[in-house]
Coordinates of C-alpha atoms in Angstrom, one line a residue:
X1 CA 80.3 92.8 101.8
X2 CA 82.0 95.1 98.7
X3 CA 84.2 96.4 101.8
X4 CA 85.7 92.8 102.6
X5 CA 85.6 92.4 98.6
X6 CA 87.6 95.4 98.2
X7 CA 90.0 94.3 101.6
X8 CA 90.7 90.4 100.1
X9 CA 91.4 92.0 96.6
X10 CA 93.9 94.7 97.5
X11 CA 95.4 91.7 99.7
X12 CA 95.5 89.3 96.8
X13 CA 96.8 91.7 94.6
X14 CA 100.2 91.5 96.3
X15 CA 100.5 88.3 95.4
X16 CA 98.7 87.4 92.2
X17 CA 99.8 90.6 89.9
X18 CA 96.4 90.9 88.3
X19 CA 95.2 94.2 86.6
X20 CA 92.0 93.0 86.1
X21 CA 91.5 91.6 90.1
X22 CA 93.2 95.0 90.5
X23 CA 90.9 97.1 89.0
X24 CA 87.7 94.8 90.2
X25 CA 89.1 95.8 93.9
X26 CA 88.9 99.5 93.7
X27 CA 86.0 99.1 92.2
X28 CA 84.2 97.9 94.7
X29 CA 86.1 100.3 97.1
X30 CA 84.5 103.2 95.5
X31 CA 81.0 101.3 95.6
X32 CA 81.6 101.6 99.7
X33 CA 82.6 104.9 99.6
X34 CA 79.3 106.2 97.8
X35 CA 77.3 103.9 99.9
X36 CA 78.8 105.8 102.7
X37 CA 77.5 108.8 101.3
X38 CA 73.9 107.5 101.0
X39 CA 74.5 105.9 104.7
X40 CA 75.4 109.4 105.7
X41 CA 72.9 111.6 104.7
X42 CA 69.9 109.2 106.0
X43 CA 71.8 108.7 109.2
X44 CA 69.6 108.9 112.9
X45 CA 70.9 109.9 115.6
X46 CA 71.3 107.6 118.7
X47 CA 70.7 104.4 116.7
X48 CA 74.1 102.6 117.7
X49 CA 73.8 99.5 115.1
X50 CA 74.2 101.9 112.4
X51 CA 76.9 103.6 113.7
X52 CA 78.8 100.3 114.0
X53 CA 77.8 99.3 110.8
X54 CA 79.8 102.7 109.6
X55 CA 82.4 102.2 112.0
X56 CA 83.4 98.9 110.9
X57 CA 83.0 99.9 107.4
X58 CA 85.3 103.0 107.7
X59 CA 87.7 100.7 109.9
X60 CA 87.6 98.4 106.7
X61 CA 88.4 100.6 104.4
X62 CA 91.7 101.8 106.6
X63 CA 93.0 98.7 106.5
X64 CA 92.3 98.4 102.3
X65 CA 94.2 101.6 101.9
X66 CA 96.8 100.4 104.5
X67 CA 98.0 97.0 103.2
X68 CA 97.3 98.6 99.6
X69 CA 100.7 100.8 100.4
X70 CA 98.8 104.1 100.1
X71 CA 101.4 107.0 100.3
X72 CA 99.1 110.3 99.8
X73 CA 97.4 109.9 103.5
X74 CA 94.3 108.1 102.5
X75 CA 94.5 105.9 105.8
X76 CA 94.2 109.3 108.3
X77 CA 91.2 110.3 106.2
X78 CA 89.6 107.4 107.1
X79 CA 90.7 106.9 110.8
X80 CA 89.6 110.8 111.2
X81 CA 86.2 109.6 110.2
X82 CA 86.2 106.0 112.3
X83 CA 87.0 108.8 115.2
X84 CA 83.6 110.6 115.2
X85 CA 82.1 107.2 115.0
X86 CA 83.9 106.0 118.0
X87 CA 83.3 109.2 119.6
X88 CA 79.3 108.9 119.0
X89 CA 79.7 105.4 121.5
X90 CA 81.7 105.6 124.3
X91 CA 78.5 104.7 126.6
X92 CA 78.4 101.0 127.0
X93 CA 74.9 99.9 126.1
X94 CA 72.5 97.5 124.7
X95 CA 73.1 93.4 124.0
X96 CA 75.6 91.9 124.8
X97 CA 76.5 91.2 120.8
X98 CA 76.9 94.4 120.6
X99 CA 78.5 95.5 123.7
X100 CA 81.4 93.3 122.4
X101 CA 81.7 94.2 119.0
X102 CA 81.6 97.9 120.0
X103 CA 84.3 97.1 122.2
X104 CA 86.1 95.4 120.0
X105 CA 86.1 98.2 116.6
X106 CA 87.2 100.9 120.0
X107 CA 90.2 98.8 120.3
X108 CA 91.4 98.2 116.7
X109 CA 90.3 101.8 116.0
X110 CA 92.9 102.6 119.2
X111 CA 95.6 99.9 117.8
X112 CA 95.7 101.6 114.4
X113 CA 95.9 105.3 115.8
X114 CA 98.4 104.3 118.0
X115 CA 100.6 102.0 116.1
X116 CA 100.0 105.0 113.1
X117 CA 102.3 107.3 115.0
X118 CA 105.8 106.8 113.7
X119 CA 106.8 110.5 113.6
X120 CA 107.3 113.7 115.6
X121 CA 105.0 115.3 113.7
X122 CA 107.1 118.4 113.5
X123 CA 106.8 119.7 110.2
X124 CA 103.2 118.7 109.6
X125 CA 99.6 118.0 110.9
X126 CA 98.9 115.8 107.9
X127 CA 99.9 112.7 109.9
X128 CA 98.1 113.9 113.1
X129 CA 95.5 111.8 114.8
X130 CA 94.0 113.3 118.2
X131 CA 94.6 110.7 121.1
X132 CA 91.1 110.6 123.1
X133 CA 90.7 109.9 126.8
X134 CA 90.0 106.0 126.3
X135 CA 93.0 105.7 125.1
X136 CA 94.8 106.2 128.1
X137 CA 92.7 103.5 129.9
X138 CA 92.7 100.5 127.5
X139 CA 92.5 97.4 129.9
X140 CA 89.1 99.0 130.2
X141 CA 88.5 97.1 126.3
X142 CA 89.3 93.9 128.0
X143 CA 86.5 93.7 129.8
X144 CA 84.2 92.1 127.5
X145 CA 85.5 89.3 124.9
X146 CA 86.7 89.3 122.3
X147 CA 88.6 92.8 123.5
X148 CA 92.1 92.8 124.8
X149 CA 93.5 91.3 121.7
X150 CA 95.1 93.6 119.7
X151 CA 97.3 94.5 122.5
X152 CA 98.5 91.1 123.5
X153 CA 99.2 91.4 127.0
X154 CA 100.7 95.5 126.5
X155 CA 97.6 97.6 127.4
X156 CA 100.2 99.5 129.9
X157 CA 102.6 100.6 127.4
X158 CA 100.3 101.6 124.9
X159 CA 98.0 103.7 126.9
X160 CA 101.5 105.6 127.9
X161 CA 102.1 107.1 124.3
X162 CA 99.3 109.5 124.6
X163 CA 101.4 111.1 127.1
X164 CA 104.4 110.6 125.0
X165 CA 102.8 112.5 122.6
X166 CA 101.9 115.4 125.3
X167 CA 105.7 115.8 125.9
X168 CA 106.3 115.8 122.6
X169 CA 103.9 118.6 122.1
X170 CA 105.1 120.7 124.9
X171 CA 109.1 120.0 123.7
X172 CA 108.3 121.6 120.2
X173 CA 107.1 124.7 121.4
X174 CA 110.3 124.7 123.8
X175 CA 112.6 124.0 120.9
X176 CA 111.7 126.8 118.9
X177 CA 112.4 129.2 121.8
X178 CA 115.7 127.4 122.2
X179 CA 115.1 126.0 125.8
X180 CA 113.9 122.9 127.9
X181 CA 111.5 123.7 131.2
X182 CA 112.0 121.8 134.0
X183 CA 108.7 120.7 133.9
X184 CA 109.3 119.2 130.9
X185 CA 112.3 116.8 132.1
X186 CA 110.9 115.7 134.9
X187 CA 107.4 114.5 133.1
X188 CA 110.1 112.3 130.5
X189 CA 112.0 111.4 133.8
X190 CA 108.5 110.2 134.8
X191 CA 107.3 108.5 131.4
X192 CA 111.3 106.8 131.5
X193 CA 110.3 105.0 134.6
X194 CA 107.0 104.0 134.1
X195 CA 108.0 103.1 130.9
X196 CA 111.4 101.0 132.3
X197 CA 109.3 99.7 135.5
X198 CA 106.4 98.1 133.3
X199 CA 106.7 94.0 133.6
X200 CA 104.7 91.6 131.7
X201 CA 101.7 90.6 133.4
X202 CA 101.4 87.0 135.0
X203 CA 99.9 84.2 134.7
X204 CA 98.4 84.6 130.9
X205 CA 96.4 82.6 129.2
X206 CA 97.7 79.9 126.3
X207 CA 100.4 77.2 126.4
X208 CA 104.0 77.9 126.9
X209 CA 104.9 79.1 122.8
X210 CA 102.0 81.3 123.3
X211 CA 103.5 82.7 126.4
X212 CA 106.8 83.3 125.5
X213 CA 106.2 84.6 121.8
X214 CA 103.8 87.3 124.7
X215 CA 106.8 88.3 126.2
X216 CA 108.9 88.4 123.5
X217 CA 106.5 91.0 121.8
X218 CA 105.5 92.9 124.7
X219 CA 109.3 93.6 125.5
X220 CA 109.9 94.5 121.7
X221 CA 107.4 97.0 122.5
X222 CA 108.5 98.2 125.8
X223 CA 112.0 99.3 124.6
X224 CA 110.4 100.6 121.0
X225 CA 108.2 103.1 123.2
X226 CA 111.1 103.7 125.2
X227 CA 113.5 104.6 122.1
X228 CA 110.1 106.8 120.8
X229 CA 109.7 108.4 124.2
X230 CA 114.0 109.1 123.9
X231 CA 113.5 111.0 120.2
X232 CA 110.5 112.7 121.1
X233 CA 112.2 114.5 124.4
X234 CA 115.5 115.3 121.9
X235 CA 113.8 116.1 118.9
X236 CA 115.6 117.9 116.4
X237 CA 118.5 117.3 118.4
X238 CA 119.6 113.6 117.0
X239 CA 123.2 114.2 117.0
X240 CA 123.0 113.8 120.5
X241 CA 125.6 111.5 122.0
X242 CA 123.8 110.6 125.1
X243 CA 120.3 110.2 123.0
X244 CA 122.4 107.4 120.6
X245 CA 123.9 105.5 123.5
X246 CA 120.0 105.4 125.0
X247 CA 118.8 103.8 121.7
X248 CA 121.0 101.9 121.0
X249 CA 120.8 100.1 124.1
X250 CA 117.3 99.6 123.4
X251 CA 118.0 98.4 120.2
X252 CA 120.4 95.7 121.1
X253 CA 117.5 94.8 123.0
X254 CA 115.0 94.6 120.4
X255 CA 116.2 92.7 117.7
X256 CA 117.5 89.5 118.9
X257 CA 114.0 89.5 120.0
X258 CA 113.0 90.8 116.7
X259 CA 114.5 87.3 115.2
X260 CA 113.6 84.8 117.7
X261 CA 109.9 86.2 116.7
X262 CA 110.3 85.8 113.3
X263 CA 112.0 82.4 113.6
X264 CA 108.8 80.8 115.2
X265 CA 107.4 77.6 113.4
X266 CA 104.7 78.3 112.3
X267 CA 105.5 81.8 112.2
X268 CA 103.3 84.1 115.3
X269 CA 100.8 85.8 114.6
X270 CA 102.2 88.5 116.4
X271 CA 104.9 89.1 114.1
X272 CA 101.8 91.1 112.5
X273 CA 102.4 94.2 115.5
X274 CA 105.7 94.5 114.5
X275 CA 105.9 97.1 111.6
X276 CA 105.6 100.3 114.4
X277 CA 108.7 98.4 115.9
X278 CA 110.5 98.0 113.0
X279 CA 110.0 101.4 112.1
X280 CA 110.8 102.9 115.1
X281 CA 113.9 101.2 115.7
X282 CA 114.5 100.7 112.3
X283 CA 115.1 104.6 112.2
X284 CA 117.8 104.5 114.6
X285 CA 119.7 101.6 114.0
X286 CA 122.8 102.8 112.2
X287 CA 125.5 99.6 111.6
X288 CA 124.8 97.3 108.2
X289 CA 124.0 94.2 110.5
X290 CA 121.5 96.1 112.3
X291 CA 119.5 97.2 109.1
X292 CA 120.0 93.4 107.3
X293 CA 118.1 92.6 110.4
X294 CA 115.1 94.7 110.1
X295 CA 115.0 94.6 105.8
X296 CA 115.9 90.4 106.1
X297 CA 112.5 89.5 108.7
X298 CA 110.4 92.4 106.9
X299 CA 110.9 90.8 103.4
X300 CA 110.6 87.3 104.6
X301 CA 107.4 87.7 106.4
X302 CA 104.5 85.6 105.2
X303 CA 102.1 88.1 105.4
X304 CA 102.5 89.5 102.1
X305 CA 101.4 92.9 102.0
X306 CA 102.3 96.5 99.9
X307 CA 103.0 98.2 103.7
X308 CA 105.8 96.6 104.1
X309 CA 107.4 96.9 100.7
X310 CA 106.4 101.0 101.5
X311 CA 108.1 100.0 105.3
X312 CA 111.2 99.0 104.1
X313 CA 111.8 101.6 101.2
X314 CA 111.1 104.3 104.0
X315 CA 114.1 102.6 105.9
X316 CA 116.2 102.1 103.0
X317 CA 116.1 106.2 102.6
X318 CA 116.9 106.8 105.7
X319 CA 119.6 104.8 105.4
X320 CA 121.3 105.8 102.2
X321 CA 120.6 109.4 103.2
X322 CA 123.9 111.0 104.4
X323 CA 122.6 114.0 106.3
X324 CA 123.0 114.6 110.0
X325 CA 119.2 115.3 110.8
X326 CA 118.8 111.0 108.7
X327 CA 117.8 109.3 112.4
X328 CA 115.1 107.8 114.3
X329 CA 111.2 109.5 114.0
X330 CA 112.2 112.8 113.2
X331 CA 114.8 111.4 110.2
X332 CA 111.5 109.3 109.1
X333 CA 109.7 113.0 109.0
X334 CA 112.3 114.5 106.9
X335 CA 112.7 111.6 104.6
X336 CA 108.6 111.8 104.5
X337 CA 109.1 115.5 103.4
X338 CA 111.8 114.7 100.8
X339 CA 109.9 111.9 98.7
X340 CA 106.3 113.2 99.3
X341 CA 105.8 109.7 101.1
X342 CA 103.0 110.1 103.2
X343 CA 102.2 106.7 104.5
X344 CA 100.8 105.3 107.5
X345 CA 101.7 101.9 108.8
X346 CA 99.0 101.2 110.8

């Protein structure tokens, strides 16, 4: 209970402007963090509803450091900790109950990991999360209700950016002996067209709205993983004239989408996956229109939350900034570096 407690007040906080609610908030977030401790140290091995109990608690207190604006790392320190939970539980057993909310804290714990990675990762670990084997299977969480929502209807693309992060990997070491394998291009050649050849499933559930504010999302987030998968190949190399034609493409893409999202009455819930996008192609869009786009729908979202102040003041670095190396995930790095900004927008 403090952890929900600790969650609504950091939310409210936001809004309301209140030291005292402020200070009433963290303190019962550090009430949960000793409780871990205790939880910890009497802790039995095999006995699964305790370990969900922790997960969700250390799932919890992600999201109150997330929406909080945290810029020291606080949010990798707890999803390194959710992973050894999650890691303790891949074996589907016992009720049904708890089959489902297993299921369930797997996927979010996945959603935030993924969704978390808005960098190359170049020029530091601190940011690093390790993408298990699950991850690369995630219709797999749909099997048992309530899973399958965090990713709308996109399992496909998001189980590809464990891979992306494999080329990634692979291209660093190749960049700093000054060569690309040919290995190497054909396994982006390969991630390009599974990415490009990905369609929105059919016949989904919901009424038409639904449907359509599906699609719109899902192809938000096909051409952000494509633009990701783009960088990550390039890397250091953003001065690349073929690389900026590729985004951009994908970006003209993205935010008329972007708008007609935002525009929905009442506004969709899924306007709450869209910060990865935003920062993603946020990084990389480089004409004043482009940027009023992203900083206009960010501020005027009615989910009122610290991340997204901490989202757009990211951006609005990367904009102002002047240098060459000041584009897509590896100009987010460098402004990350520069202002000793380590956030994570899961």
């Amino acid at each position: 209970m403090d952890s929900v407690l600790a969650l609504s007040g950091v939310h409210l906080c936001h809004r309301l402007k209140d030291p005292e609610l402020e200070a009433m908030s963290w303190k019962y977030y550090a009430s949960v963090l000793l409780d871990l401790r205790h939880r910890l140290a009497r802790k039995k091995e095999g006995n699964d509803t305790e370990t969900l109990h922790l997960l969700l608690t250390a799932l919890i207190l992600a999201q109150v450091e997330s929406i909080s604006g945290n810029t020291q790392g606080a949010v990798y320190h707890h999803l390194r900790a959710s992973r050894q939970f999650v890691l303790s539980m891949l074996v589907d057993s016992g009720t049904h109950e708890i089959r489902a909310l297993r299921g369930f804290l797997r996927e979010l714990y996945a959603y935030l990991v993924l969704v978390g990675t808005i960098t190359l990762n170049a020029e530091s670990e601190d940011r690093v999360i390790e993408f298990d084997p699950f991850m690369s299977s995630l219709k797999s969480l749909n099997d048992i209700k309530p899973c399958g929502e965090m990713f709308g209807c996109s399992h496909g693309l998001f189980e590809l950016m464990p891979r992306v992060s494999e080329l990634g990997k692979q291209r660093r070491l190749e960049e700093a002996s000054g060569y690309c394998t040919s290995a190497s291009f054909a396994f982006y050649q390969l991630l390009e067209s599974k990415i490009r050849g990905w369609q929105v499933p059919e016949n989904l559930e919901g009424d038409a709205d639904w449907v359509d504010q599906l699609g719109m999302a899902a192809t938000i987030h096909q051409h952000t993983l494509l633009i990701f998968l783009h960088t990550t190949f390039y890397g250091s190399s953003v001065e690349s004239p073929r690389l900026r034609d590729m985004v951009d493409e994908s970006v003209s893409v993205i935010l008329p989408l972007w708008k007609a999202l935002y525009a929905t009455e009442p506004m969709s819930p899924l306007v709450t996956t869209m910060i990865w996008p935003a920062m993603i192609a946020g990084s990389c869009s480089r004409r004043p229109e482009q940027q009023g786009v992203i900083r206009s729908e960010l501020s005027k979202s009615h989910y009122h939350m610290n991340i997204t102040k901490r989202a757009i003041q990211l951006l609005e670095w990367l904009w102002e900034d002047q240098s060459d190396q000041a584009y897509g995930p590896f100009g987010l790095e460098v402004m990350m570096k520069k202002h000793n900004f380590n956030i994570c927008m899961a």
